[in-house]
């Protein structure tokens, strides 16, 4: 192949790589899409191969210098892109997610609407069977006692894996339902939050006063904090989206819906992570024959981690993001 033919065949790829390089170098904060990043990597390999074959294809010194420049710039840009990806992931987990949860008044409302009635109904059901029966019904109460009175054995690895998948499906279905019904003005998310809160609280309170007490104490502590918090967060995100449709605050309703749905994404992501963690604990730790103090310690540790992450880190993250926003406007 003569040099002119080689250059003619490869020039389009060289130009495409050069265009991507100009974008990355001209905008330091630019993040390439996944497709663009794959294309960039492919073109980088192509140019490296072309440079290695430059002598064999008798390319001019000018073309060789051009390819050397592309390779050098691509190498630097590739590591810059990777660093940006790492920084974006770090910002997502340590800034945007905790700040979004801490600063969202709808999630605060959802957490209060979920945990306060649950605690009240749990205490009332523990001391009064008639109160529990008014919420659960006698038939369901007996079935709950029978269900949780069975003895449990340590799960095998296969059983734990299968159980994790089942609990992920079940928990995610509930959380997605709590979020998705929020589109109906947010009211249904609030209603389901209160309904589940009352029902769960009454069931736990009654079971703690029943012969199934030891089993329910052994089952709940490890995964409960993650699972219940995730459901409340998903409901709060649904409320935010739904209430934006009702009270757009001067925005077009579709615009308000898009903006609030985008703003609720970190909360949904956080809820999914918590549900995955809860499912793993529920399938492996809950049925395991371990001391109750150990299971309660795991649950307490999970609770402390969430308070530190969403509370302490969330507050700090909000300050950092606000400072970045102010610096960007100045």
Tab-separated table of C-alpha atoms in Angstrom:
chain	number	residue	atom	x	y	z
A	1	UNK	CA	0.000	0.000	0.000
A	2	UNK	CA	1.398	3.386	-0.996
A	3	UNK	CA	1.583	6.104	1.717
A	4	UNK	CA	-1.177	8.225	0.154
A	5	UNK	CA	-3.623	5.300	0.184
A	6	UNK	CA	-2.794	4.466	3.822
A	7	UNK	CA	-3.337	8.072	4.918
A	8	UNK	CA	-6.588	8.290	2.954
A	9	UNK	CA	-7.963	5.157	4.643
A	10	UNK	CA	-6.957	6.206	8.158
A	11	UNK	CA	-7.524	9.954	8.035
A	12	UNK	CA	-11.197	9.773	9.064
A	13	UNK	CA	-10.329	7.928	12.303
A	14	UNK	CA	-7.523	10.367	13.039
A	15	UNK	CA	-9.864	13.311	12.578
A	16	UNK	CA	-12.518	11.756	14.818
A	17	UNK	CA	-9.962	11.216	17.584
A	18	UNK	CA	-8.703	14.758	17.174
A	19	UNK	CA	-12.269	16.059	17.512
A	20	UNK	CA	-12.801	14.168	20.767
A	21	UNK	CA	-9.451	15.444	22.042
A	22	UNK	CA	-10.417	19.042	21.319
A	23	UNK	CA	-13.630	18.559	23.303
A	24	UNK	CA	-11.846	17.044	26.313
A	25	UNK	CA	-8.992	19.558	26.275
A	26	UNK	CA	-11.262	22.548	25.691
A	27	UNK	CA	-13.610	21.760	28.567
A	28	UNK	CA	-11.812	20.449	31.693
A	29	UNK	CA	-15.100	19.483	33.374
A	30	UNK	CA	-16.517	17.700	30.321
A	31	UNK	CA	-17.557	14.090	30.882
A	32	UNK	CA	-17.636	11.893	27.795
A	33	UNK	CA	-20.611	9.592	27.460
A	34	UNK	CA	-20.110	5.826	27.687
A	35	UNK	CA	-20.341	5.506	23.890
A	36	UNK	CA	-17.880	8.338	23.326
A	37	UNK	CA	-15.461	6.843	25.843
A	38	UNK	CA	-15.543	3.476	24.046
A	39	UNK	CA	-15.025	5.229	20.714
A	40	UNK	CA	-12.143	7.228	22.177
A	41	UNK	CA	-10.430	4.059	23.463
A	42	UNK	CA	-10.834	2.313	20.096
A	43	UNK	CA	-9.478	5.269	18.130
A	44	UNK	CA	-6.550	5.587	20.551
A	45	UNK	CA	-5.588	1.963	19.887
A	46	UNK	CA	-5.970	2.493	16.137
A	47	UNK	CA	-3.644	5.507	16.138
A	48	UNK	CA	-1.055	3.652	18.264
A	49	UNK	CA	-1.114	0.825	15.722
A	50	UNK	CA	-0.812	3.251	12.809
A	51	UNK	CA	2.169	4.954	14.469
A	52	UNK	CA	3.910	1.618	15.008
A	53	UNK	CA	3.451	0.849	11.273
A	54	UNK	CA	4.548	4.292	10.114
A	55	UNK	CA	7.991	3.182	8.912
A	56	UNK	CA	6.619	0.055	7.210
A	57	UNK	CA	4.109	2.187	5.287
A	58	UNK	CA	6.777	4.829	4.465
A	59	UNK	CA	4.798	7.681	5.997
A	60	UNK	CA	6.300	11.136	5.824
A	61	UNK	CA	7.982	12.673	8.845
A	62	UNK	CA	5.178	15.226	9.034
A	63	UNK	CA	2.509	12.486	9.324
A	64	UNK	CA	4.575	10.629	11.915
A	65	UNK	CA	4.876	13.768	14.038
A	66	UNK	CA	1.114	14.282	13.696
A	67	UNK	CA	0.441	10.706	14.908
A	68	UNK	CA	2.939	11.045	17.760
A	69	UNK	CA	1.115	14.183	18.882
A	70	UNK	CA	-2.245	12.384	18.764
A	71	UNK	CA	-0.892	9.459	20.780
A	72	UNK	CA	0.695	11.718	23.387
A	73	UNK	CA	-2.423	13.875	23.795
A	74	UNK	CA	-4.691	10.810	23.864
A	75	UNK	CA	-2.621	9.174	26.584
A	76	UNK	CA	-2.871	12.284	28.765
A	77	UNK	CA	-6.593	12.721	28.014
A	78	UNK	CA	-7.400	9.081	28.756
A	79	UNK	CA	-6.034	9.344	32.272
A	80	UNK	CA	-7.800	12.677	32.687
A	81	UNK	CA	-11.113	11.062	31.721
A	82	UNK	CA	-10.505	8.204	34.143
A	83	UNK	CA	-9.705	10.644	36.929
A	84	UNK	CA	-12.918	12.540	36.184
A	85	UNK	CA	-14.899	9.297	36.361
A	86	UNK	CA	-13.400	8.453	39.741
A	87	UNK	CA	-14.085	11.978	41.016
A	88	UNK	CA	-17.675	11.792	39.726
A	89	UNK	CA	-18.262	8.481	41.547
A	90	UNK	CA	-16.713	9.890	44.730
A	91	UNK	CA	-18.895	13.012	44.505
A	92	UNK	CA	-21.985	10.878	43.932
A	93	UNK	CA	-21.486	8.744	47.039
A	94	UNK	CA	-19.982	11.311	49.416
A	95	UNK	CA	-21.669	14.531	48.295
A	96	UNK	CA	-24.755	14.265	46.124
A	97	UNK	CA	-26.511	11.281	47.683
A	98	UNK	CA	-26.112	12.243	51.379
A	99	UNK	CA	-26.832	15.918	50.609
A	100	UNK	CA	-29.963	14.987	48.660
A	101	UNK	CA	-31.289	12.884	51.537
A	102	UNK	CA	-30.364	15.353	54.281
A	103	UNK	CA	-31.800	18.397	52.529
A	104	UNK	CA	-35.055	16.873	51.212
A	105	UNK	CA	-38.029	17.936	53.304
A	106	UNK	CA	-40.239	15.310	51.654
A	107	UNK	CA	-37.931	12.536	52.797
A	108	UNK	CA	-37.941	14.007	56.300
A	109	UNK	CA	-41.744	14.025	56.216
A	110	UNK	CA	-41.774	10.444	54.965
A	111	UNK	CA	-39.364	9.264	57.672
A	112	UNK	CA	-41.488	10.895	60.372
A	113	UNK	CA	-44.726	9.561	58.847
A	114	UNK	CA	-43.221	6.081	58.739
A	115	UNK	CA	-41.353	5.659	62.005
A	116	UNK	CA	-43.479	7.645	64.482
A	117	UNK	CA	-46.761	5.768	63.826
A	118	UNK	CA	-44.842	2.487	63.637
A	119	UNK	CA	-43.341	3.039	67.094
A	120	UNK	CA	-46.694	4.111	68.544
A	121	UNK	CA	-48.576	1.159	67.054
A	122	UNK	CA	-45.803	-1.220	68.068
A	123	UNK	CA	-45.952	-0.129	71.717
A	124	UNK	CA	-49.768	-0.132	71.750
A	125	UNK	CA	-49.994	-3.578	70.129
A	126	UNK	CA	-47.433	-4.977	72.554
A	127	UNK	CA	-49.582	-3.954	75.529
A	128	UNK	CA	-53.027	-4.484	73.980
A	129	UNK	CA	-54.030	-7.493	71.879
A	130	UNK	CA	-57.345	-5.830	71.058
A	131	UNK	CA	-55.524	-2.847	69.566
A	132	UNK	CA	-53.430	-5.162	67.389
A	133	UNK	CA	-56.558	-7.078	66.354
A	134	UNK	CA	-58.279	-3.856	65.282
A	135	UNK	CA	-55.460	-3.305	62.775
A	136	UNK	CA	-54.364	-6.801	61.776
A	137	UNK	CA	-57.395	-8.983	62.388
A	138	UNK	CA	-57.382	-12.139	64.495
A	139	UNK	CA	-56.847	-14.477	61.531
A	140	UNK	CA	-53.747	-12.632	60.346
A	141	UNK	CA	-52.404	-12.433	63.880
A	142	UNK	CA	-52.571	-16.194	64.284
A	143	UNK	CA	-50.951	-16.755	60.904
A	144	UNK	CA	-48.112	-14.376	61.837
A	145	UNK	CA	-47.493	-16.286	65.064
A	146	UNK	CA	-47.464	-19.598	63.199
A	147	UNK	CA	-45.149	-18.236	60.519
A	148	UNK	CA	-42.581	-16.901	62.956
A	149	UNK	CA	-42.739	-19.764	65.442
A	150	UNK	CA	-40.950	-22.157	63.091
A	151	UNK	CA	-37.384	-23.003	63.940
A	152	UNK	CA	-34.689	-21.728	61.557
A	153	UNK	CA	-31.373	-23.278	60.661
A	154	UNK	CA	-28.161	-21.774	59.378
A	155	UNK	CA	-28.580	-21.224	55.619
A	156	UNK	CA	-26.183	-22.727	53.125
A	157	UNK	CA	-24.412	-20.480	50.628
A	158	UNK	CA	-26.893	-21.487	47.906
A	159	UNK	CA	-29.880	-20.843	50.177
A	160	UNK	CA	-28.471	-17.465	51.217
A	161	UNK	CA	-27.934	-16.481	47.584
A	162	UNK	CA	-31.419	-17.606	46.573
A	163	UNK	CA	-32.910	-15.842	49.580
A	164	UNK	CA	-31.041	-12.652	48.752
A	165	UNK	CA	-32.513	-12.660	45.250
A	166	UNK	CA	-36.022	-13.250	46.593
A	167	UNK	CA	-35.747	-10.494	49.192
A	168	UNK	CA	-34.271	-8.057	46.664
A	169	UNK	CA	-37.239	-8.685	44.389
A	170	UNK	CA	-39.752	-8.337	47.212
A	171	UNK	CA	-38.213	-5.250	48.825
A	172	UNK	CA	-37.536	-3.511	45.530
A	173	UNK	CA	-41.119	-4.106	44.429
A	174	UNK	CA	-42.418	-2.403	47.569
A	175	UNK	CA	-40.011	0.540	47.233
A	176	UNK	CA	-40.782	1.024	43.538
A	177	UNK	CA	-44.490	0.954	44.312
A	178	UNK	CA	-44.036	3.589	47.030
A	179	UNK	CA	-42.080	5.768	44.598
A	180	UNK	CA	-44.156	5.272	41.457
A	181	UNK	CA	-47.547	6.041	43.016
A	182	UNK	CA	-46.140	9.410	44.033
A	183	UNK	CA	-46.951	10.651	40.532
A	184	UNK	CA	-50.579	10.865	41.696
A	185	UNK	CA	-49.970	14.114	43.514
A	186	UNK	CA	-47.809	12.483	46.192
A	187	UNK	CA	-50.899	11.663	48.255
A	188	UNK	CA	-50.869	7.925	47.583
A	189	UNK	CA	-47.193	7.658	48.571
A	190	UNK	CA	-48.023	9.350	51.871
A	191	UNK	CA	-51.033	7.079	52.362
A	192	UNK	CA	-49.027	3.908	51.692
A	193	UNK	CA	-46.304	5.163	54.022
A	194	UNK	CA	-48.798	5.564	56.846
A	195	UNK	CA	-50.545	2.276	56.016
A	196	UNK	CA	-47.322	0.256	56.014
A	197	UNK	CA	-46.107	2.055	59.122
A	198	UNK	CA	-49.228	1.197	61.116
A	199	UNK	CA	-49.379	-2.375	59.820
A	200	UNK	CA	-45.681	-3.153	60.396
A	201	UNK	CA	-45.683	-1.530	63.826
A	202	UNK	CA	-48.780	-3.439	64.936
A	203	UNK	CA	-47.409	-6.741	63.631
A	204	UNK	CA	-44.028	-6.360	65.322
A	205	UNK	CA	-45.533	-5.162	68.595
A	206	UNK	CA	-47.983	-8.066	68.714
A	207	UNK	CA	-45.357	-10.664	67.805
A	208	UNK	CA	-43.053	-9.390	70.543
A	209	UNK	CA	-45.808	-10.186	73.056
A	210	UNK	CA	-46.539	-13.605	71.517
A	211	UNK	CA	-44.804	-17.014	71.738
A	212	UNK	CA	-42.916	-16.034	68.559
A	213	UNK	CA	-41.062	-13.301	70.460
A	214	UNK	CA	-37.610	-14.906	70.372
A	215	UNK	CA	-37.789	-15.684	66.652
A	216	UNK	CA	-38.961	-12.213	65.676
A	217	UNK	CA	-36.246	-10.663	67.838
A	218	UNK	CA	-33.711	-12.870	66.095
A	219	UNK	CA	-35.060	-12.098	62.627
A	220	UNK	CA	-35.536	-8.330	62.489
A	221	UNK	CA	-32.553	-6.455	64.036
A	222	UNK	CA	-29.909	-7.084	61.362
A	223	UNK	CA	-31.713	-5.963	58.211
A	224	UNK	CA	-34.550	-3.863	59.642
A	225	UNK	CA	-32.784	-0.471	59.748
A	226	UNK	CA	-31.692	-0.651	56.083
A	227	UNK	CA	-34.966	-2.052	54.757
A	228	UNK	CA	-37.388	0.236	56.582
A	229	UNK	CA	-35.323	3.365	55.921
A	230	UNK	CA	-35.079	2.509	52.218
A	231	UNK	CA	-38.850	2.167	51.914
A	232	UNK	CA	-39.376	5.527	53.637
A	233	UNK	CA	-36.790	7.216	51.405
A	234	UNK	CA	-38.424	5.813	48.259
A	235	UNK	CA	-41.798	7.097	49.423
A	236	UNK	CA	-40.327	10.536	50.137
A	237	UNK	CA	-38.840	10.682	46.643
A	238	UNK	CA	-42.253	9.776	45.227
A	239	UNK	CA	-43.892	12.530	47.264
A	240	UNK	CA	-41.418	15.062	45.923
A	241	UNK	CA	-42.193	14.186	42.322
A	242	UNK	CA	-45.946	14.052	42.904
A	243	UNK	CA	-46.230	17.288	44.864
A	244	UNK	CA	-44.294	19.102	42.116
A	245	UNK	CA	-47.161	18.276	39.779
A	246	UNK	CA	-49.663	19.838	42.182
A	247	UNK	CA	-47.549	22.811	43.342
A	248	UNK	CA	-45.214	23.683	40.460
A	249	UNK	CA	-44.106	26.965	42.117
A	250	UNK	CA	-44.250	29.095	39.010
A	251	UNK	CA	-42.888	26.449	36.652
A	252	UNK	CA	-44.689	24.672	33.860
A	253	UNK	CA	-46.005	21.403	35.312
A	254	UNK	CA	-44.064	19.151	32.956
A	255	UNK	CA	-40.895	21.115	33.601
A	256	UNK	CA	-41.442	20.888	37.367
A	257	UNK	CA	-42.040	17.161	37.041
A	258	UNK	CA	-38.823	16.657	35.067
A	259	UNK	CA	-36.738	18.768	37.428
A	260	UNK	CA	-38.019	17.117	40.595
A	261	UNK	CA	-37.712	13.636	39.095
A	262	UNK	CA	-34.082	14.397	38.250
A	263	UNK	CA	-33.499	15.820	41.738
A	264	UNK	CA	-34.983	12.689	43.353
A	265	UNK	CA	-32.622	10.333	41.477
A	266	UNK	CA	-29.964	10.250	44.263
A	267	UNK	CA	-32.653	9.318	46.787
A	268	UNK	CA	-33.913	6.463	44.619
A	269	UNK	CA	-30.343	5.282	44.114
A	270	UNK	CA	-29.726	5.367	47.879
A	271	UNK	CA	-32.917	3.399	48.516
A	272	UNK	CA	-31.831	0.726	46.022
A	273	UNK	CA	-28.427	0.363	47.702
A	274	UNK	CA	-30.032	0.045	51.145
A	275	UNK	CA	-32.473	-2.571	49.842
A	276	UNK	CA	-29.674	-4.666	48.373
A	277	UNK	CA	-27.792	-4.530	51.676
A	278	UNK	CA	-30.962	-5.371	53.613
A	279	UNK	CA	-31.725	-8.319	51.336
A	280	UNK	CA	-28.271	-9.797	51.858
A	281	UNK	CA	-28.556	-9.464	55.635
A	282	UNK	CA	-32.105	-10.821	55.691
A	283	UNK	CA	-31.137	-13.911	53.715
A	284	UNK	CA	-27.886	-14.701	55.527
A	285	UNK	CA	-27.846	-13.122	58.991
A	286	UNK	CA	-31.530	-13.288	59.983
A	287	UNK	CA	-31.984	-17.113	59.828
A	288	UNK	CA	-28.484	-17.867	61.131
A	289	UNK	CA	-28.170	-19.405	64.597
A	290	UNK	CA	-26.142	-16.575	66.088
A	291	UNK	CA	-26.422	-14.872	69.498
A	292	UNK	CA	-29.109	-12.220	69.672
A	293	UNK	CA	-26.622	-9.644	70.945
A	294	UNK	CA	-24.545	-10.103	67.791
A	295	UNK	CA	-27.532	-9.588	65.498
A	296	UNK	CA	-28.618	-6.539	67.470
A	297	UNK	CA	-25.067	-5.206	67.298
A	298	UNK	CA	-25.131	-5.528	63.507
A	299	UNK	CA	-28.467	-3.713	63.377
A	300	UNK	CA	-27.182	-1.003	65.715
A	301	UNK	CA	-24.070	-0.578	63.595
A	302	UNK	CA	-26.224	-0.246	60.465
A	303	UNK	CA	-28.334	2.404	62.194
A	304	UNK	CA	-25.281	4.373	63.332
A	305	UNK	CA	-23.794	4.175	59.824
A	306	UNK	CA	-26.990	5.574	58.281
A	307	UNK	CA	-27.211	8.400	60.813
A	308	UNK	CA	-23.563	9.293	60.192
A	309	UNK	CA	-23.905	9.032	56.405
A	310	UNK	CA	-27.220	10.795	55.865
A	311	UNK	CA	-26.964	13.122	58.858
A	312	UNK	CA	-23.379	14.125	59.540
A	313	UNK	CA	-21.912	13.607	56.064
A	314	UNK	CA	-25.138	14.873	54.475
A	315	UNK	CA	-24.933	18.177	56.343
A	316	UNK	CA	-21.271	18.631	55.427
A	317	UNK	CA	-21.987	17.689	51.801
A	318	UNK	CA	-24.711	20.337	51.553
A	319	UNK	CA	-22.274	23.005	52.715
A	320	UNK	CA	-19.654	21.882	50.205
A	321	UNK	CA	-22.139	21.866	47.309
A	322	UNK	CA	-23.482	25.290	48.262
A	323	UNK	CA	-19.947	26.663	48.417
A	324	UNK	CA	-19.220	25.195	44.981
A	325	UNK	CA	-22.390	26.793	43.643
A	326	UNK	CA	-21.478	30.181	45.088
A	327	UNK	CA	-17.928	29.929	43.738
A	328	UNK	CA	-19.334	29.046	40.338
A	329	UNK	CA	-21.555	32.133	40.287
A	330	UNK	CA	-18.807	34.475	41.484
